[in-house]
Amino acid sequence: MKRIASPLIALALSIPLVAQAGYEPTSANLAAREWFQDARFGMFIHWGVYSVLGDGEWVMNNRKIPISDYEKLPAFFDPTEFDAGEWVNLAKAAGMKYITITSKHHDGFAMFDSKVSDYTIVARTPYKKDPLKALAEECRRQGLKLFFYYSQLDWHNPDYFPRGGTGQDAGRPAQGSWPRYLDYMNAQLRELLTNYGDIAGIWFDGWWDKPDADWQLDRTYSLIHQLQPAALIGSNHHRRPNPGEDFQMFEKDLPGGRSQGFNQGSEIGQLPLETCETMNGAWGFNLTDRRYKSTADLIRYLVRAAGSNANFLLNVGPMPNGRIQPEFITRLREVGAWTAKNGESIYGTRGGPIAPHPWGVTTRKGNRVYVHVLDSPDPSLLLPAMPSAVRSARLIGGRTVDFKSGDFGVVLTVPRDGIDPIDTIVVLELEPKPAR
Ligand code: H79
């Protein structure tokens, strides 16, 4: 496929401008992408006035709650127990290196002090404070980076018109100005990139609600990159990345996975990758969802993501009082015990050199390859040939692992009592130069 060389040529050929055509990331942006890939593990936070109902962040749409009723919720949202320090502590204890929090979800309610609307936590709730401000300050203090999730889809703003696939039951007048909606969205993004210090990036969602609309992504993406060139833009549109995006995310699937309807056509592009997943089945707080994943499953998802060269963004939906529920805290602390011990095989690595298999995955850093054996009935494992000769093999704790290498590849034999039911990690030291 031919690349569109410049917006002018695109215009002359009357090709529609594709997002931020001709975007060249700055060196600061490229460095941020490296940081992002090294980080590997982040905390996703879905928090909004929907938390009050304990039925997830889609409750307005799912229960067909009109705006006139939904607007009663902010008055009940008073998270007096919210402590940014505790959240950041918990993320750190789990081994997470960044936080991505909902600044505005599909319900359109700003969880920050936006001045371009009064539909905000500061203007409408008894809490009256801006939790994103506190979180930004705390992240800076504790050395974590902060991304803002922002829903392009909006079930509340009348100018989100014509309507998309969802949000049909909000009871809005059948009229509105799309250009005015885009101005509103861009104004909120300007606030998010101006009032909270250095932001690691913007995590867009909801574009899929109106895939045929003129979103003027060029304008939005240019604005963000102009305000903060190192801020990484990603959009959960379930398609190949557009020009102007800096990372690609997958929802509830590893890159290329097809378990979700919306991932059927997903393709892996060239950008840094991330996958997000819930701890039970819910993003926003759900009072009765008890389908908690085990700590082992969460660890193995992190490992499989790293082996797929992707970050893992693990979600929590805090309660309306501002606390994170104990089931999540326990699991995060247990994951943290694992990352504290085995983190060298995750952080700063890239996926490979062997493609992911049902038995497990590999990660690599310099001349070191970490073989993560997740599901192998046999203590012996035949691997394809490595990029260079294997010098030594040991378990991550230090014990030697027998290995044989030849034209057939590499056979590892892990001592039976060295097998870890969660993840047996064999560290291979490779010769610095290629074998041939
Ligand atoms: O924020 C969390 C969810 O609220 C949000 N993304 C995560 C990170 C999310 N929105 N939608 N979904 C998750 C899944 C629902 C997709 C559907 Fe559709 C919307 C099914 C039908 C309408 C997307 C658009 C798939 C088909 C059309």
XYZ file of C-alpha atoms and ligand atoms in Angstrom:
463
model
C 0.000 0.000 0.000
C 1.242 3.461 -0.860
C 1.833 5.879 1.965
C 0.191 9.241 1.780
C 3.182 11.558 1.688
C 1.559 14.723 2.912
C -1.821 16.138 3.812
C -1.547 18.371 0.732
C -1.198 15.455 -1.643
C -4.051 13.720 0.147
C -6.143 16.814 -0.359
C -5.182 17.128 -4.025
C -6.116 13.485 -4.606
C -9.217 14.022 -2.464
C -8.279 11.091 -0.247
C -9.815 11.573 3.194
C -7.187 12.490 5.755
C -6.396 9.474 7.822
C -6.057 10.452 11.480
C -2.777 12.338 11.995
C -1.372 11.627 8.522
C 2.352 12.200 8.246
C 2.820 12.038 12.027
C 6.434 11.643 13.044
C 6.857 10.880 16.744
C 9.381 13.067 18.545
C 12.446 11.484 20.154
C 10.785 12.052 23.546
C 7.783 10.097 22.297
C 9.979 7.258 21.047
C 11.740 7.173 24.407
C 8.330 7.036 26.128
C 7.407 4.041 23.968
C 10.549 2.247 25.174
C 9.697 3.112 28.776
C 6.175 1.835 28.190
C 7.373 -1.497 26.858
C 9.866 -1.892 29.674
C 7.113 -1.201 32.232
C 5.027 -4.236 31.194
C 2.463 -4.030 34.016
C -0.087 -1.346 34.845
C -3.239 -0.793 36.853
C -6.482 0.081 35.065
C -9.006 1.947 37.207
C -12.683 2.283 36.281
C -14.296 4.699 38.648
C -17.331 6.915 38.209
C -20.760 7.732 39.575
C -21.938 4.378 38.192
C -19.952 2.776 41.043
C -22.778 3.819 43.371
C -25.124 1.301 41.743
C -22.577 -1.536 41.975
C -23.566 -2.825 38.564
C -20.699 -1.896 36.278
C -19.911 1.134 34.123
C -22.488 0.251 31.440
C -25.410 0.398 33.863
C -26.905 3.549 32.303
C -27.153 1.879 28.915
C -27.941 -1.636 30.082
C -30.798 -0.600 32.345
C -31.990 2.121 29.959
C -31.630 4.817 32.603
C -32.551 8.212 31.133
C -30.295 11.200 31.832
C -32.981 12.746 34.076
C -32.652 9.775 36.440
C -28.917 9.124 35.987
C -28.232 12.740 36.950
C -29.423 11.890 40.473
C -26.402 9.645 40.976
C -23.681 12.287 41.474
C -25.447 13.471 44.651
C -24.850 9.996 46.171
C -21.204 9.847 45.157
C -19.122 10.886 48.137
C -15.883 8.854 48.242
C -14.736 10.082 51.622
C -12.450 7.047 51.996
C -10.558 7.764 48.784
C -6.829 7.956 49.427
C -4.670 8.361 46.337
C -1.657 7.279 48.369
C -3.272 3.909 49.133
C -4.133 3.245 45.500
C -0.640 4.092 44.308
C 0.883 2.042 47.139
C -1.221 -0.915 46.105
C -0.266 -0.593 42.439
C 3.387 -0.439 43.456
C 3.012 -3.408 45.788
C 1.640 -5.427 42.855
C 4.658 -4.479 40.750
C 2.751 -2.125 38.484
C 4.599 0.759 36.880
C 1.720 2.931 35.727
C -1.948 3.655 36.260
C -4.628 4.286 33.631
C -7.780 5.840 35.087
C -11.142 6.784 33.596
C -11.338 10.573 33.314
C -14.702 10.280 31.546
C -16.457 7.034 30.664
C -19.337 6.511 28.218
C -21.785 8.056 30.725
C -20.112 11.411 29.986
C -19.465 12.293 33.629
C -16.096 14.006 34.141
C -14.201 12.601 37.123
C -12.026 15.707 37.021
C -12.410 19.444 37.392
C -13.503 20.235 33.847
C -14.495 23.823 33.228
C -16.224 23.262 29.901
C -19.196 21.552 31.510
C -20.735 21.305 34.946
C -21.262 17.548 34.595
C -18.229 16.928 36.805
C -17.290 15.443 40.141
C -16.374 18.892 41.444
C -19.617 20.600 40.423
C -22.146 17.839 41.067
C -21.040 15.656 43.965
C -20.847 16.298 47.691
C -17.185 15.273 47.444
C -16.409 18.411 45.379
C -12.753 17.493 44.871
C -10.744 16.363 41.840
C -9.423 12.837 42.472
C -7.330 12.877 39.305
C -5.378 15.808 40.695
C -4.619 13.880 43.885
C -3.734 10.779 41.900
C -1.445 12.695 39.545
C 0.408 14.210 42.493
C 0.691 10.876 44.273
C 1.916 9.093 41.136
C 4.601 11.708 40.740
C 5.594 11.340 44.384
C 5.807 7.539 44.174
C 7.353 7.325 40.689
C 4.469 5.855 38.721
C 3.210 7.215 35.411
C -0.400 8.138 34.803
C -2.555 7.669 31.711
C -6.045 9.055 31.293
C -8.760 6.888 29.777
C -11.145 9.103 27.796
C -14.380 7.933 26.193
C -15.008 9.543 22.828
C -18.495 8.066 23.052
C -20.767 10.157 25.282
C -24.278 9.131 26.423
C -24.954 12.477 28.089
C -23.877 15.334 25.838
C -26.752 16.264 23.458
C -24.213 17.273 20.810
C -23.092 13.665 20.521
C -25.388 13.524 17.518
C -26.310 11.744 15.299
C -26.288 8.962 17.911
C -24.099 5.934 17.521
C -24.817 2.284 18.172
C -25.333 2.727 21.929
C -26.820 5.270 24.302
C -30.182 5.319 22.557
C -32.259 5.379 25.722
C -30.799 8.443 27.402
C -33.770 10.611 26.494
C -31.886 13.293 24.606
C -33.499 15.575 21.987
C -33.033 14.295 18.440
C -30.719 17.131 17.526
C -27.245 18.378 18.304
C -24.092 19.755 16.758
C -21.340 17.206 16.089
C -18.690 19.907 15.533
C -19.642 21.364 18.911
C -19.230 17.928 20.509
C -15.754 17.602 19.037
C -14.865 21.069 20.386
C -16.076 19.976 23.812
C -14.084 16.749 23.700
C -10.936 18.514 22.542
C -11.378 21.159 25.245
C -11.563 18.443 27.909
C -8.484 16.777 26.486
C -6.680 20.106 26.575
C -7.558 20.366 30.270
C -6.305 16.843 30.953
C -3.007 17.547 29.208
C -2.544 20.965 30.791
C -3.653 20.760 34.415
C -2.124 17.481 35.637
C 1.577 17.808 34.861
C 3.278 15.283 32.600
C 0.768 12.683 31.487
C 1.969 9.330 30.144
C -0.788 9.159 27.560
C -4.438 9.086 26.562
C -6.315 5.790 26.340
C -9.255 6.387 24.001
C -12.327 4.201 23.947
C -15.727 4.404 22.263
C -14.705 5.369 18.742
C -16.352 2.115 17.665
C -19.773 3.550 18.604
C -19.686 5.719 15.459
C -17.106 4.217 13.121
C -18.403 6.171 10.135
C -18.430 9.590 11.817
C -15.922 12.301 10.990
C -14.004 12.280 14.257
C -11.332 14.665 12.966
C -8.731 12.541 14.669
C -6.055 14.649 13.035
C -7.125 17.619 15.133
C -7.420 15.664 18.366
C -4.183 13.750 17.980
C -2.258 16.870 16.866
C -3.562 18.768 19.869
C -2.375 16.085 22.279
C 1.029 15.688 20.656
C 1.470 19.433 20.522
C 0.633 19.866 24.216
C 2.693 16.882 25.361
C 4.824 15.305 22.626
C 5.825 12.397 24.865
C 2.229 11.472 25.746
C 1.317 8.167 24.129
C -1.975 7.945 22.256
C -3.812 4.669 21.964
C -7.374 3.968 20.870
C -9.446 0.914 21.661
C -11.084 0.873 18.228
C -10.239 -2.800 17.652
C -8.545 -2.020 14.338
C -5.021 -1.588 13.071
C -3.545 1.580 14.566
C -4.149 4.891 12.791
C -1.384 7.378 12.053
C -0.870 9.496 15.151
C -1.307 6.600 17.577
C 1.660 5.502 19.653
C 0.549 2.183 21.094
C -2.056 -0.467 20.361
C -4.296 -2.064 22.925
C -6.379 -5.211 23.021
C -9.343 -5.742 25.314
C -9.821 -9.083 27.058
C -7.555 -10.889 24.593
C -3.836 -11.268 24.093
C -2.662 -9.586 20.867
C -4.230 -11.441 17.962
C -6.620 -13.330 20.287
C -10.187 -13.836 19.105
C -12.175 -14.723 22.224
C -14.220 -11.495 22.052
C -16.676 -10.562 19.309
C -15.027 -7.189 18.805
C -11.605 -8.798 18.345
C -12.588 -10.965 15.379
C -10.957 -8.618 12.887
C -8.140 -7.378 15.072
C -4.696 -7.159 13.571
C -1.386 -6.575 15.261
C 0.430 -3.459 14.028
C 3.963 -2.199 14.583
C 3.456 -0.225 17.797
C 4.022 -1.151 21.455
C 1.226 -3.446 22.626
C -0.996 -3.678 25.661
C -3.819 -5.958 26.742
C -6.353 -5.165 29.452
C -8.409 -7.561 31.549
C -10.725 -7.523 34.552
C -10.182 -9.262 37.910
C -13.721 -10.581 38.001
C -15.992 -9.950 35.013
C -16.513 -6.233 35.563
C -14.639 -3.002 34.804
C -16.649 -0.679 37.026
C -17.490 -1.833 40.576
C -19.916 -4.745 40.521
C -21.262 -5.754 43.914
C -22.298 -9.298 43.036
C -19.732 -10.379 40.444
C -17.782 -13.102 42.240
C -16.041 -14.602 39.238
C -12.651 -13.659 40.623
C -9.687 -14.893 38.672
C -7.135 -16.691 40.806
C -3.806 -15.081 41.583
C -2.144 -17.826 39.541
C -4.299 -17.003 36.521
C -3.490 -13.301 36.828
C 0.240 -14.011 37.024
C 0.043 -16.345 34.050
C -1.811 -13.690 32.057
C 0.968 -11.216 32.827
C 3.527 -13.781 31.693
C 1.635 -14.639 28.508
C 1.268 -10.934 27.732
C 5.022 -10.364 28.169
C 5.678 -13.397 25.971
C 3.438 -11.784 23.340
C 5.509 -8.597 23.682
C 2.597 -6.823 25.339
C 1.920 -4.969 28.575
C -0.778 -6.165 30.936
C -3.204 -3.525 32.194
C -5.085 -5.185 35.055
C -8.328 -3.547 36.128
C -9.792 -2.608 39.467
C -13.185 -0.944 39.899
C -13.027 0.907 43.218
C -16.136 1.105 45.389
C -18.180 4.318 45.667
C -16.613 5.074 49.052
C -13.205 5.278 47.350
C -11.805 2.009 48.634
C -10.674 -0.956 46.595
C -12.472 -4.140 47.579
C -10.521 -6.682 49.672
C -10.737 -9.466 47.039
C -8.737 -7.265 44.663
C -6.253 -6.131 47.297
C -5.425 -9.706 48.286
C -4.824 -10.754 44.709
C -2.742 -7.688 43.876
C -0.511 -8.250 46.892
C -0.050 -11.897 45.931
C 0.805 -10.955 42.355
C 3.254 -8.471 43.887
C 5.002 -11.209 45.856
C 5.529 -13.028 42.562
C 6.744 -9.972 40.604
C 9.116 -9.061 43.431
C 10.753 -12.472 43.056
C 10.498 -13.023 39.300
C 10.326 -9.489 37.910
C 13.648 -9.724 36.027
C 11.910 -12.119 33.608
C 9.155 -9.554 32.891
C 10.297 -5.931 33.283
C 12.509 -4.546 30.546
C 12.064 -7.674 28.444
C 10.610 -8.132 24.979
C 8.609 -11.107 23.769
C 10.427 -13.986 22.096
C 12.634 -15.267 20.570
C 10.197 -18.195 20.430
C 6.592 -17.442 19.520
C 4.006 -18.119 22.263
C 2.906 -21.761 22.590
C 0.284 -23.525 24.689
C 3.117 -24.825 26.935
C 4.352 -21.303 27.641
C 6.233 -18.302 26.338
C 9.686 -16.775 26.171
C 10.913 -13.302 27.059
C 14.356 -11.883 26.397
C 16.723 -9.196 27.594
C 20.190 -8.862 26.061
C 21.792 -12.307 25.837
C 19.318 -13.774 28.280
C 16.218 -15.734 27.361
C 13.590 -16.524 29.990
C 11.667 -19.678 29.191
C 8.341 -19.557 31.035
C 6.935 -23.059 31.259
C 3.272 -22.612 32.132
C 1.662 -25.828 31.074
C 3.894 -28.777 30.307
C 3.128 -32.261 31.600
C 6.725 -33.343 30.951
C 9.825 -32.047 32.801
C 11.672 -32.236 29.455
C 10.951 -29.530 26.932
C 12.130 -29.369 23.330
C 12.612 -25.822 22.091
C 13.472 -24.682 18.578
C 17.031 -23.460 18.021
C 17.938 -20.189 19.768
C 19.401 -17.205 17.876
C 22.835 -18.188 19.243
C 24.380 -21.067 21.186
C 23.187 -21.712 24.745
C 25.946 -21.179 27.269
C 24.072 -22.139 30.423
C 20.632 -22.917 31.782
C 19.354 -22.459 35.310
C 16.141 -21.921 37.188
C 15.453 -18.323 38.111
C 16.276 -19.235 41.729
C 19.773 -20.359 40.690
C 19.597 -24.172 40.349
C 21.190 -25.678 37.280
C 18.967 -27.087 34.536
C 20.256 -29.863 32.257
C 20.220 -28.946 28.623
C 21.296 -30.431 25.325
C 21.512 -28.486 22.140
C 21.988 -29.583 18.573
C 20.441 -29.324 15.141
C 17.138 -30.387 16.697
C 17.128 -27.313 18.922
C 17.445 -27.249 22.697
C 16.136 -29.806 25.170
C 15.709 -28.598 28.734
C 15.213 -31.021 31.611
C 13.912 -29.308 34.719
C 14.473 -31.165 38.008
C 11.064 -32.473 39.097
C 11.136 -30.693 42.405
C 12.042 -27.477 40.596
C 8.734 -27.333 38.756
C 6.619 -24.368 39.785
C 2.887 -24.930 39.275
C 2.407 -21.270 38.347
C 5.405 -20.686 36.078
C 8.691 -22.567 35.892
C 11.217 -20.020 34.678
C 14.416 -21.271 33.039
C 17.070 -18.637 32.375
C 19.205 -19.315 29.330
C 22.444 -17.424 28.818
C 23.193 -17.230 25.121
C 26.505 -16.609 23.397
C 26.707 -12.951 22.499
C 27.240 -13.538 18.785
C 25.056 -15.595 16.469
C 26.073 -19.263 16.248
C 26.622 -19.107 12.513
O -14.099 0.563 29.594
C -14.335 -0.817 29.469
C -15.674 -1.088 28.865
O -16.705 -0.331 29.450
C -15.444 -0.695 27.435
N -14.038 -0.934 27.196
C -13.458 -1.415 28.412
C -12.004 -1.060 28.525
C -16.302 -1.473 26.582
N -17.180 -0.942 25.849
N -17.792 -1.878 25.188
N -17.295 -3.002 25.498
C -16.352 -2.803 26.382
C -17.736 -4.231 24.935
C -19.010 -4.033 24.245
C -19.016 -3.940 22.894
C -20.252 -3.714 22.246
Fe -20.274 -3.333 20.322
C -20.828 -2.462 22.054
C -21.058 -4.684 21.641
C -22.088 -3.985 20.950
C -21.957 -2.613 21.233
C -18.363 -2.863 19.733
C -19.265 -2.056 19.078
C -18.675 -4.186 19.371
C -19.732 -4.109 18.504
C -20.105 -2.812 18.336
